[in-house]
Coordinates of C-alpha atoms and ligand atoms in Angstrom, one line a residue:
X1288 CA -23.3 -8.1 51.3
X1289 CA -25.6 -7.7 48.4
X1290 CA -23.5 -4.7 46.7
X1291 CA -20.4 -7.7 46.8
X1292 CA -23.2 -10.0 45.2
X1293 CA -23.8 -7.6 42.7
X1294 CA -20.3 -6.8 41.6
X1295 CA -19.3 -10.7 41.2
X1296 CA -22.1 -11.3 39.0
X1297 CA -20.9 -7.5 37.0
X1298 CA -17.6 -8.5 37.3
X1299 CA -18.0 -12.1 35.6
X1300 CA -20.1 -10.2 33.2
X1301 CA -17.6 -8.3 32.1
X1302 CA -15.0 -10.9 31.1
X1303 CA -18.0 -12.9 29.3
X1304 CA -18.7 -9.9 27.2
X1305 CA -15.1 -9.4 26.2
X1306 CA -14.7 -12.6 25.6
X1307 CA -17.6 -12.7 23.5
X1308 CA -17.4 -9.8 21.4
X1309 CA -13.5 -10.4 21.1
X1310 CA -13.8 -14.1 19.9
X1311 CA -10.5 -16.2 19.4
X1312 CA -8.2 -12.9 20.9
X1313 CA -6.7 -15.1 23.8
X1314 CA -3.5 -13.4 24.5
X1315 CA -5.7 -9.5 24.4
X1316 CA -8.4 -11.5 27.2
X1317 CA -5.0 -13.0 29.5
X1318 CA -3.7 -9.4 29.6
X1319 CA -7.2 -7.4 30.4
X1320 CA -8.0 -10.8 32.9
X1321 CA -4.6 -9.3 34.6
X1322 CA -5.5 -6.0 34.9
X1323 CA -9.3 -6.7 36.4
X1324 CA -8.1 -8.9 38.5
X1325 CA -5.7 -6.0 40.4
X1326 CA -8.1 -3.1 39.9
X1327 CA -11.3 -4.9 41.2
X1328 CA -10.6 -4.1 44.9
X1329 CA -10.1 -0.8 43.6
X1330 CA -13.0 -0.6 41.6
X1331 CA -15.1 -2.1 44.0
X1332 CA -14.0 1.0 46.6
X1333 CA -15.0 4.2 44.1
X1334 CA -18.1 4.0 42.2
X1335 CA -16.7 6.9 40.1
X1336 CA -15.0 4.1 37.6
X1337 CA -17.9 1.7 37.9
X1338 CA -20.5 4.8 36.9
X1339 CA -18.0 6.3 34.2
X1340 CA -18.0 3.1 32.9
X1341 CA -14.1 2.8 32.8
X1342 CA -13.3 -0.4 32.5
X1343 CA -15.5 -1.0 29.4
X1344 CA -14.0 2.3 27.7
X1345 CA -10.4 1.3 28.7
X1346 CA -10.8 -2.3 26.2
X1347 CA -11.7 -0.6 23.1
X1348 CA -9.0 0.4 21.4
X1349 CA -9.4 4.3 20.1
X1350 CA -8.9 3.2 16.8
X1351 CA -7.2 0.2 14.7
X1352 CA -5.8 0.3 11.4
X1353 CA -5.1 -2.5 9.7
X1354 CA -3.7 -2.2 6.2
X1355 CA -2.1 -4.5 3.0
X1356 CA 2.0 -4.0 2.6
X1357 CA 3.0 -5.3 -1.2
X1358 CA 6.8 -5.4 -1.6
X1359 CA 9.2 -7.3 -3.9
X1360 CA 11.5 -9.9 -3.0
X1361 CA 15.5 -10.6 -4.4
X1362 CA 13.8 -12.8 -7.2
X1363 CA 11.4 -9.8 -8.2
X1364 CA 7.8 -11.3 -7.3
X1365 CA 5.5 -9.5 -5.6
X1366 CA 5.3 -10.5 -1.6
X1367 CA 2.1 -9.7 0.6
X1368 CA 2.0 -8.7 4.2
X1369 CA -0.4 -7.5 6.8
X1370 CA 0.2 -4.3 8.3
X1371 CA -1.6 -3.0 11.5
X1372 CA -1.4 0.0 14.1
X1373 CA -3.7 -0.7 17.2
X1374 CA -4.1 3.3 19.0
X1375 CA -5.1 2.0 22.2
X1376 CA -5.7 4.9 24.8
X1377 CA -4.7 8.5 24.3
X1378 CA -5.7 9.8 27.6
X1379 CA -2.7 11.0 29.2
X1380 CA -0.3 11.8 25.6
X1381 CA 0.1 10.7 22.2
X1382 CA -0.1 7.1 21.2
X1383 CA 3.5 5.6 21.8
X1384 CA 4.3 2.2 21.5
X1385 CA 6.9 -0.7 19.8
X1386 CA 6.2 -2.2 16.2
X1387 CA 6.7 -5.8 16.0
X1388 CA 7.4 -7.6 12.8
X1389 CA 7.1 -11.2 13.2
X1390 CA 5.4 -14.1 11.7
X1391 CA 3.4 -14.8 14.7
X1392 CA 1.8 -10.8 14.9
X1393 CA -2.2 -10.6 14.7
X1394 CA -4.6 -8.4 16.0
X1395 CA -5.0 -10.1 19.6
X1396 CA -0.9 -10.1 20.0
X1397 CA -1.2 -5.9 19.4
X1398 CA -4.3 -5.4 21.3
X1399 CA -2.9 -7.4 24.5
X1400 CA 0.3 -4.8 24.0
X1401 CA -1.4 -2.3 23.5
X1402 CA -3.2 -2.5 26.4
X1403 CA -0.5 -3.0 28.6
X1404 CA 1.7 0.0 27.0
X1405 CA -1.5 1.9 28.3
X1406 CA -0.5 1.1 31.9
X1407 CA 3.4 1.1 31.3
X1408 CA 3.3 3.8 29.7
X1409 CA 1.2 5.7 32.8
X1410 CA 3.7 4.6 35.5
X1411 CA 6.6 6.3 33.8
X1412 CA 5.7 9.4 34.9
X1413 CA 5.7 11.0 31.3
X1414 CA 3.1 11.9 29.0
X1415 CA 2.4 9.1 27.0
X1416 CA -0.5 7.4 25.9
X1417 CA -0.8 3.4 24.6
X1418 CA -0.4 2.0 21.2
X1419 CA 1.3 -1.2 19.2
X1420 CA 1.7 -2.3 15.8
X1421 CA 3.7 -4.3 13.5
X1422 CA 3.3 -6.9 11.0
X1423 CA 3.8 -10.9 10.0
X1424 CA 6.5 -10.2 8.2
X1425 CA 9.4 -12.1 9.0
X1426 CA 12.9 -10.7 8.9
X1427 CA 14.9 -13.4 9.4
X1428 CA 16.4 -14.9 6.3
X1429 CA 15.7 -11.7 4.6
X1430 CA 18.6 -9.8 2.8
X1431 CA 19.0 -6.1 3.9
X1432 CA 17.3 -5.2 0.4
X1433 CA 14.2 -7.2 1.2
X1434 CA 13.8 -5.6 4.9
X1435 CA 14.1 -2.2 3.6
X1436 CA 11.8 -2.7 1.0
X1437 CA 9.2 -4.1 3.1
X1438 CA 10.1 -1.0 5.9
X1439 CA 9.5 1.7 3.1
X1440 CA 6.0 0.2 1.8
X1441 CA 4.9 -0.7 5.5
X1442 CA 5.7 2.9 6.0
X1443 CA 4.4 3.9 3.5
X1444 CA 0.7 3.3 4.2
X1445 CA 1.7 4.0 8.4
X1446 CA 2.9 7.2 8.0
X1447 CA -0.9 8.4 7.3
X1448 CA -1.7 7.6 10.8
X1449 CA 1.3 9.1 12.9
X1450 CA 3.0 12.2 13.5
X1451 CA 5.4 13.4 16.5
X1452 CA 2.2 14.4 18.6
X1453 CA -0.3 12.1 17.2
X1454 CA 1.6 8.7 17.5
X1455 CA 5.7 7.8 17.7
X1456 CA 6.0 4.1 17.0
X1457 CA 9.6 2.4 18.2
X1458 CA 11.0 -1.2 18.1
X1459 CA 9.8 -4.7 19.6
X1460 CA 10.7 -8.2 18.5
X1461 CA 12.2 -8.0 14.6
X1462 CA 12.3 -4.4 14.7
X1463 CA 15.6 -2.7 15.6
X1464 CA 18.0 -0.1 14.5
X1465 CA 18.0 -1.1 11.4
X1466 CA 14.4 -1.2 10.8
X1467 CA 13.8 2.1 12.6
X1468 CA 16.6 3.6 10.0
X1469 CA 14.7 2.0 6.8
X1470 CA 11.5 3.6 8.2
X1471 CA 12.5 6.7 9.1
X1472 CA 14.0 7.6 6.0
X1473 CA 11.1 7.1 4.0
X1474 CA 8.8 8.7 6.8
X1475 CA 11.3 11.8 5.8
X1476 CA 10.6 11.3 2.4
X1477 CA 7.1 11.5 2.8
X1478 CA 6.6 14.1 5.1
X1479 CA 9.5 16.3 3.4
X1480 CA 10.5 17.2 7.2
X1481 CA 12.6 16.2 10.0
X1482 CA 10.4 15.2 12.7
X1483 CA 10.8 12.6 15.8
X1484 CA 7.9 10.8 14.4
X1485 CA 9.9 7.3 15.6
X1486 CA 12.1 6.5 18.7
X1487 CA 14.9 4.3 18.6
X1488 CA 16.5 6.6 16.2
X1489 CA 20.5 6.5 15.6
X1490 CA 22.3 9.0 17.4
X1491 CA 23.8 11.0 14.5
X1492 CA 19.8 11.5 13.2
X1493 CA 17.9 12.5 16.2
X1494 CA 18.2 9.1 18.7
X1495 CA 18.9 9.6 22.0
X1496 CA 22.3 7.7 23.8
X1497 CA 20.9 4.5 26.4
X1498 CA 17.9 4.2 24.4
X1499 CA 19.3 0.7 22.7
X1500 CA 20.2 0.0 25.9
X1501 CA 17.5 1.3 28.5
X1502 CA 15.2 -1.7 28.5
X1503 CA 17.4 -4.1 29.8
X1504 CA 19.1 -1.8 32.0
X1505 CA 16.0 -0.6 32.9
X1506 CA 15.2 -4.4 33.8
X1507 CA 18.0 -4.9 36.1
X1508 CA 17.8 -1.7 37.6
X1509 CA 14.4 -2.6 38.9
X1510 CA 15.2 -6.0 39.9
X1511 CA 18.4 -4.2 42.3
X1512 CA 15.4 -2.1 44.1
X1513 CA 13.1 -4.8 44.7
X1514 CA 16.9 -7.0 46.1
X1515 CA 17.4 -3.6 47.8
X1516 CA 14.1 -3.6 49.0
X1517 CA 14.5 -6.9 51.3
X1518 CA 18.1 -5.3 51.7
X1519 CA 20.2 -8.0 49.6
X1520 CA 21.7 -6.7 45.9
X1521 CA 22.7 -8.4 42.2
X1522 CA 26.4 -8.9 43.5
X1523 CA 27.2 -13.0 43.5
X1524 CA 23.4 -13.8 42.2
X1525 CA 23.1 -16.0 39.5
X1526 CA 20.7 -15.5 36.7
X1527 CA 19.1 -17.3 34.0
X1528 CA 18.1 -15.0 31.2
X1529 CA 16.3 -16.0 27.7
X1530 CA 16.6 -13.9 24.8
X1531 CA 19.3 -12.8 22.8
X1532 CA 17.9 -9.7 21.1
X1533 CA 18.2 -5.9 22.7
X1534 CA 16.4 -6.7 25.6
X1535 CA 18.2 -9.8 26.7
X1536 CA 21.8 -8.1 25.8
X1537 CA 21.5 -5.1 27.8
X1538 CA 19.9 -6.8 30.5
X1539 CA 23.3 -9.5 30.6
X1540 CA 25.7 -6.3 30.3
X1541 CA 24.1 -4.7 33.4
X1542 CA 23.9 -7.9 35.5
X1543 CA 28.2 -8.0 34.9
X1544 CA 28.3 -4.7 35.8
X1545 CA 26.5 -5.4 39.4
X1546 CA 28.8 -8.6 40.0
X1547 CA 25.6 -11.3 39.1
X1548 CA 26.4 -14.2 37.3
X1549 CA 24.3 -15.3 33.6
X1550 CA 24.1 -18.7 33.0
X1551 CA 21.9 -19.0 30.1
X1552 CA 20.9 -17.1 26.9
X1553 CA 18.6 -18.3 24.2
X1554 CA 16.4 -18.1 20.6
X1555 CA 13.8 -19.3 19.4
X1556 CA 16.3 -22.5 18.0
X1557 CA 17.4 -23.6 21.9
X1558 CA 19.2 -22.3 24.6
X1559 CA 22.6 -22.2 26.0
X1560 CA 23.6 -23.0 29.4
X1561 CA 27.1 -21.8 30.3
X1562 CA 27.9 -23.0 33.7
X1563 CA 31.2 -20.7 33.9
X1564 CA 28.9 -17.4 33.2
X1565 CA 28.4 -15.3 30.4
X1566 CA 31.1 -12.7 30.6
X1567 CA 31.8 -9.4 28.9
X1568 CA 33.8 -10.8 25.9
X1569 CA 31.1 -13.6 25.4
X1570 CA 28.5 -11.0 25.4
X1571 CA 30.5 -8.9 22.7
X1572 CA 30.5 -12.8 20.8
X1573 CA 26.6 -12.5 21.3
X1574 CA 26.3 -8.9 20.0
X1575 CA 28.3 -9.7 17.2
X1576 CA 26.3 -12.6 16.4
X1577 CA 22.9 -12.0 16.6
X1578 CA 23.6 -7.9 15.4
X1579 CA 25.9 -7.9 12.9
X1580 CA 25.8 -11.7 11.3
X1581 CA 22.5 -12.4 12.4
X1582 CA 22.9 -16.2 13.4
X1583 CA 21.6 -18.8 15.6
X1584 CA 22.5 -18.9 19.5
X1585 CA 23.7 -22.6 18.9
X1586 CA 27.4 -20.9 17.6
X1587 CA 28.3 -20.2 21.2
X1588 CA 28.4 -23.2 21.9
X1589 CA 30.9 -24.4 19.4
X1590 CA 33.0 -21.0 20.5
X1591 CA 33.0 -21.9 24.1
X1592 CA 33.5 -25.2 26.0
X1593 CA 32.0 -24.3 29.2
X1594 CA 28.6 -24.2 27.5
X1595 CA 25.9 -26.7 26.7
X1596 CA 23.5 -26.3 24.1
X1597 CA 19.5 -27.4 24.5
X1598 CA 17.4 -27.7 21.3
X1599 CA 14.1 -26.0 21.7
X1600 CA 11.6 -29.3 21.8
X1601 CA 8.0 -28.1 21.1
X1602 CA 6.2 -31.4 22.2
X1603 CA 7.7 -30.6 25.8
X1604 CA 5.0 -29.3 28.3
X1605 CA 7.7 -27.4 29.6
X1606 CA 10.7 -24.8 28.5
X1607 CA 13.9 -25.9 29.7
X1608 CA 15.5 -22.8 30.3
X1609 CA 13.7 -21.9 33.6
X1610 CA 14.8 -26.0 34.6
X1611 CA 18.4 -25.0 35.9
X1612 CA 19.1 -23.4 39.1
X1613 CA 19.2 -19.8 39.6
X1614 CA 18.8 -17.4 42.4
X1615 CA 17.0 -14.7 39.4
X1616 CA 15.3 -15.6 36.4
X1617 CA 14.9 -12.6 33.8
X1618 CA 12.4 -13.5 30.8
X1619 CA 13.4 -11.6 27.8
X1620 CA 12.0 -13.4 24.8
X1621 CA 8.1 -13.5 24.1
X1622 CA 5.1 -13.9 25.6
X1623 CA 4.2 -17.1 27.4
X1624 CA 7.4 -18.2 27.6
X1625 CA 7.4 -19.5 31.0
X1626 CA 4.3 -21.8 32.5
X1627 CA 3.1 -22.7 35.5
X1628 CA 5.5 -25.9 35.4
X1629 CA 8.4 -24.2 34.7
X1630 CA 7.1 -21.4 37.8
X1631 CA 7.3 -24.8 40.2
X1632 CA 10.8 -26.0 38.5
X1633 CA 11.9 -22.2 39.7
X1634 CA 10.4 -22.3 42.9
X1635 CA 12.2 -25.7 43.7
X1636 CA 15.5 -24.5 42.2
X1637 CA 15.3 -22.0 44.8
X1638 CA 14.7 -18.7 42.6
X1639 CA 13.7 -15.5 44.5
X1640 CA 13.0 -13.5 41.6
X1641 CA 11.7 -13.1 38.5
X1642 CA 11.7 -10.2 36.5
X1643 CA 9.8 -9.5 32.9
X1644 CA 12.0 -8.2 30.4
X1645 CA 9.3 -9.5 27.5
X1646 CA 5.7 -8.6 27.5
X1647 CA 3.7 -11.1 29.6
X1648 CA 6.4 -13.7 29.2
X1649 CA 4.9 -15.6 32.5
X1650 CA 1.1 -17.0 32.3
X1651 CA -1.9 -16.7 34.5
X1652 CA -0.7 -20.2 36.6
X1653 CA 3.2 -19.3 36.4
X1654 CA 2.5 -15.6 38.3
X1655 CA 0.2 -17.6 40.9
X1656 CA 2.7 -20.2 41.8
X1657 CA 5.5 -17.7 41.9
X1658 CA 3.6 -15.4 43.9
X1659 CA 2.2 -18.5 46.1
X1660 CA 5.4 -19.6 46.8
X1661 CA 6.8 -16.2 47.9
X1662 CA 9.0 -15.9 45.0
X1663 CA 9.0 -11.8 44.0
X1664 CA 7.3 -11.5 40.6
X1665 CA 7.8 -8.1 38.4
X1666 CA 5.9 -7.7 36.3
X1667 CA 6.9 -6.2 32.7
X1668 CA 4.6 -3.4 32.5
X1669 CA 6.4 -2.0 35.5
X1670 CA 9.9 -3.5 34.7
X1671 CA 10.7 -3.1 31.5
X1672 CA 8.9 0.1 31.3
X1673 CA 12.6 1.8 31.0
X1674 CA 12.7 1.3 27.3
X1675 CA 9.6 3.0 26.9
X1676 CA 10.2 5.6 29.1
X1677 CA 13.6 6.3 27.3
X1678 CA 11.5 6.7 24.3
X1679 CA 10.0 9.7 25.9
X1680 CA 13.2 10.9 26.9
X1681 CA 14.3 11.0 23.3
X1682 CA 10.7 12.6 22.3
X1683 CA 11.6 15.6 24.8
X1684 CA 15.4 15.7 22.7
X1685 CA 13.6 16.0 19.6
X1686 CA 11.0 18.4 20.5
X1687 CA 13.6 20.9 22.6
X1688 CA 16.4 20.2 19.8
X1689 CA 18.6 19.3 22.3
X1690 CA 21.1 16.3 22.8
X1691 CA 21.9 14.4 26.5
X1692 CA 24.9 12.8 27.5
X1693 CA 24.8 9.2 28.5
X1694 CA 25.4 9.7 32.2
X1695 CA 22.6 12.3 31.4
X1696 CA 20.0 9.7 29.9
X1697 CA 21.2 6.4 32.2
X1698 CA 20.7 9.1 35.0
X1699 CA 17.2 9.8 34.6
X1700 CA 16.2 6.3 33.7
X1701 CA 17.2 5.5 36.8
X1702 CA 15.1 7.8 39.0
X1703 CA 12.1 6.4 36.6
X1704 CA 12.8 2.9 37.5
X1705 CA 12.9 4.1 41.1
X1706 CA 9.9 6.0 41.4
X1707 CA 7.9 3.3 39.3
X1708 CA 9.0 0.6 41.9
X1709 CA 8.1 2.6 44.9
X1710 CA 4.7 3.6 43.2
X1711 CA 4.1 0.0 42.6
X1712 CA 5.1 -1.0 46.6
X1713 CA 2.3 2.3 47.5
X1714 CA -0.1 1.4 45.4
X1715 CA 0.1 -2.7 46.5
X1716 CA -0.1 -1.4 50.1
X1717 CA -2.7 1.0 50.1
X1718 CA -5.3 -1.6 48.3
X1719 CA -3.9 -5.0 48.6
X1720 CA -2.1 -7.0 50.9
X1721 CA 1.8 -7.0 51.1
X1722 CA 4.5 -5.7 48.5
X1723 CA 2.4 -6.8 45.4
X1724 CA 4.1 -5.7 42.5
X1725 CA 1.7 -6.8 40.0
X1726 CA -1.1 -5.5 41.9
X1727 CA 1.1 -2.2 42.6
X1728 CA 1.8 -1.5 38.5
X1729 CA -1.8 -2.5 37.8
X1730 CA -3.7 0.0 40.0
X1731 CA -1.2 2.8 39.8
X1732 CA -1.0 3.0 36.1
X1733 CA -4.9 2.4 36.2
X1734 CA -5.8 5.3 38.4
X1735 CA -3.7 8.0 36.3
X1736 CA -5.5 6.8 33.2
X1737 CA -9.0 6.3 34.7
X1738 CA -9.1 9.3 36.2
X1739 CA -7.7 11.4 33.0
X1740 CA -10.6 9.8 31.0
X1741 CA -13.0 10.8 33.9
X1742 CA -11.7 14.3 33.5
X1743 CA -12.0 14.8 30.1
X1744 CA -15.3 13.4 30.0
X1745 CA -16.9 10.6 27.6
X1746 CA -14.6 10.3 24.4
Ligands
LIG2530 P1 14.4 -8.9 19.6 O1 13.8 -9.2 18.3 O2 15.6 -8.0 19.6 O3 14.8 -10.3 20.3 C1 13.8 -11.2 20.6 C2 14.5 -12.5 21.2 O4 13.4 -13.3 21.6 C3 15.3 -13.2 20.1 O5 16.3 -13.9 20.8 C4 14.2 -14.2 19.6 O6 14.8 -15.4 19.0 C5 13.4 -14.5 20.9 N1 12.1 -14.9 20.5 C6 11.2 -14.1 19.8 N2 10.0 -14.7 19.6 C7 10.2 -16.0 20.1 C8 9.4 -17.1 20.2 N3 8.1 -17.1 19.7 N4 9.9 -18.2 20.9 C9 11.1 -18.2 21.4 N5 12.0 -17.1 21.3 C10 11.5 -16.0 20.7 O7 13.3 -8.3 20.5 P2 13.4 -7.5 21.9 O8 14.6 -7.9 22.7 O9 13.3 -6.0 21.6 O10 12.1 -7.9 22.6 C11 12.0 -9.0 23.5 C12 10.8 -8.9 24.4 O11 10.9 -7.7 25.2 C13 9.5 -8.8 23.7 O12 8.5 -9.4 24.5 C14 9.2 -7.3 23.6 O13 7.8 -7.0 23.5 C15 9.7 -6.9 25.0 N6 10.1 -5.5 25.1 C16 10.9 -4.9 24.3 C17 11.3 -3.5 24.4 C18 12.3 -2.8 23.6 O14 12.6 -1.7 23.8 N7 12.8 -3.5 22.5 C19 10.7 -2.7 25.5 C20 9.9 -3.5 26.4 C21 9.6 -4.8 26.2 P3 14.7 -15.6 17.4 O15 15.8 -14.6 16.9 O16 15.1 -17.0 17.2 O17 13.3 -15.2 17.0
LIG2531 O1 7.0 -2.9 24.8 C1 7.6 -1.8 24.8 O2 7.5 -1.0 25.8 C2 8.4 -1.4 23.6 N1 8.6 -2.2 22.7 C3 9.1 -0.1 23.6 C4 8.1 1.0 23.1 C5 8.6 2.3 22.8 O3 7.8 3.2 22.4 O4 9.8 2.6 23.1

């Protein structure tokens, strides 16, 4: 009884001291409030992490570098960015995480990635350790000229602070193929070799095949095991999905291809509801779009009759998207995206699951209804960890000089997605009631990394 006392009062502690020695970083406390939350029974069971002190370790980053990107714009004045890398947790591999370039990006948005990459990154099954970064630089609106300009000077400064077994940065929001290309040329450049310093390479320069496509497959794969799992399947479900960038796409192709049904897709403008389903010519209209022209999601709507189009409204408490009826709904935008009154508008529309393609796209209140209201909740680290773990799969390509098929790649992301559900459904059972998956990804990526740190002593 008075160990439990003891722990409350050591556990509250520890938030408070976060909190106060991490002013203003509320999206870094959400994520770490998360993990505690999970790992506390676990915690509470093995005094080894409470006398190592692990959980106080596992919130500092390693190191954070945070740097000043100068680049020139079409009309030939100087423009100002801030550039950071946050090198979270190198316990179990080299720092590997997404760089995000958008005007939103500060250090509490990396740290609170970062620290979940530590724990996605664990449950793959690979060696890889956590880290984010990116920049408020804004690529939309921005000619090709102006991106790669800003890619080679943000590189330019990065490239001091990575290396193929040091840290291997990839994409997140505003940084795809494109970026990656600008960024590894100059990376070349600098270095004056040919390393696999970033994933999400093209395939003719050292990319490996399904990595575009692996978090979003990745996504729905997982979602089919849990469906499996209560012995139902994607075939006839319908889905709402937000997002039209990598993750959403690839998450809508994979859906077709297991017979569900996509009824919405969105940007940050609105969203689209398209009551006949988004089908495989309307998705190649998406890809087109938001790839190649780089517009808004309102054009489908003027392309095709069955659909509806919703302006985003930012003085509504709510976000329409999660509003309509769905049996799934797959959140592939940004975090935060989905609150505890759109959880209850899902919940009464008769959802059953909901699965994060974005980081931490549901909050605190959202999970608690879902998961109240026996809705299954996934949460990202564990499903879209296939886009990550891909990334390793192309590391191992680079570092063997070798080159997988597809069937090859899509093969062995799918025994990842498989062993990281049923390590999640283990984990949840052997410390917490029921088939937790939060819980499940929490503890199980928490114990490979805790225990690491405990083996290699204090660092
Ligand atoms: P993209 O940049 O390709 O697409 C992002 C999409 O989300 C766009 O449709 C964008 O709309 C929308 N979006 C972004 N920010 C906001 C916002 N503040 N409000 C509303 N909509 C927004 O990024 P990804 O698809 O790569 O990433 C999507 C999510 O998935 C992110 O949370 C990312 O961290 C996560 N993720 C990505 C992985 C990857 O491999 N790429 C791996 C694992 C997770 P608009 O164009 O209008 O901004
Ligand atoms: O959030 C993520 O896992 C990513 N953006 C992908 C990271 C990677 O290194 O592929």
């Amino acid at each position: 009884m008075e160990s439990t006392l003891i722990d409350d009062v050591s556990r509250i502690n520890f938030l408070d001291n976060l909190k106060e020695s991490t002013p203003g970083e509320t999206e870094f406390h959400q994520a770490v409030q998360e993990v505690h939350e999970s790992v506390a029974p676990v915690i509470e069971r093995h005094v080894e992490y409470r006398k190592h002190k692990i959980l106080e370790r596992i919130v500092e980053p390693e190191r954070i570098i945070s740097f000043r990107v100068t680049w020139i714009d079409d009309n030939g004045v100087p423009q100002v960015n801030r550039g950071y890398r946050v090198q979270m947790n190198s316990a179990i591999g080299p720092y590997k995480g997404g760089l995000r370039f958008h005007p939103s990006v500060n250090q509490s948005i990396l740290k609170f990635l970062g620290f979940e990459q530590i724990f996605k990154n664990a449950l793959t099954s690979l060696p890889l350790g956590g880290g984010k970064g990116g920049s408020n630089f804004d690529p939309k609106g921005k000619s090709d000229g102006e991106v790669m300009r800003f890619c080679q000077n943000f590189m330019l400064e990065l490239s001091k602070h990575i290396g193929h077994r040091i840290d291997i940065p990839a994409g997140d929001i505003g940084v795809g193929g494109r970026e990656i290309g600008y960024m590894y040329g100059m990376y070349r450049k600098i270095e004056n070799q040919f390393s696999g310093v970033l994933t999400g390479k093209g395939v003719k320069w050292g990319g490996s095949l399904i990595r575009p496509e692996a978090t979003g497959y990745g996504l729905v794969y997982f979602s089919q095991y849990i469906l499996e799992n209560i012995n139902d399947s994607m075939e006839g479900k319908t889905c709402l999905v937000s997002g039209s960038g990598n993750v959403a796409q690839y998450a809508i192709e994979k859906i077709i291809e297991l017979g569900g049904k996509v009824l919405t897709v969105s940007d940050s403008s609105g969203h689209i509801y398209d009551e006949a389903g988004i089908d495989a010519d309307k998705l190649r209209f998406i890809q087109e779009l938001k790839n190649e022209r780089r517009g808004r999601i309102a054009e489908y709507a003027g392309e095709y009759d069955s659909a509806h189009y919703f302006e985003t409204d930012r003085s509504l408490d709510h976000n329409p998207i999660w509003s309509h009826k769905a049996d799934c709904a797959l959140p592939c935008a940004t975090q935060n995206e989905l609150n505890g009154k759109d959880a209850q508008h899902l919940v009464d529309g008769g959802t059953i699951l909901v699965g994060e393609g974005a980081n931490m796209p549901c909050t605190p209140e959202a999970i608690n209804i879902l998961q109240n209201n026996g809705v299954i909740y996934a949460p990202g680290k564990a499903s879209n960890a296939g886009g990550v773990a891909t990334s390793g799969l192309e590391m191992a390509q680079n570092y063997s000089g070798s080159h997988w098929t597809s069937e090859e790649v899509d093969r062995r992301l799918q025994i990842i997605m498989r062993t990281i559900h049923d390590n999640c459904l283990h984990a949840a059972q052997k410390y917490s009631s029921g088939p937790d998956y939060m819980a499940g990804a929490n503890i199980a990526g928490f114990l490979k990394v805790a225990d690491s740190m405990i083996a290699q002593g204090v660092t």
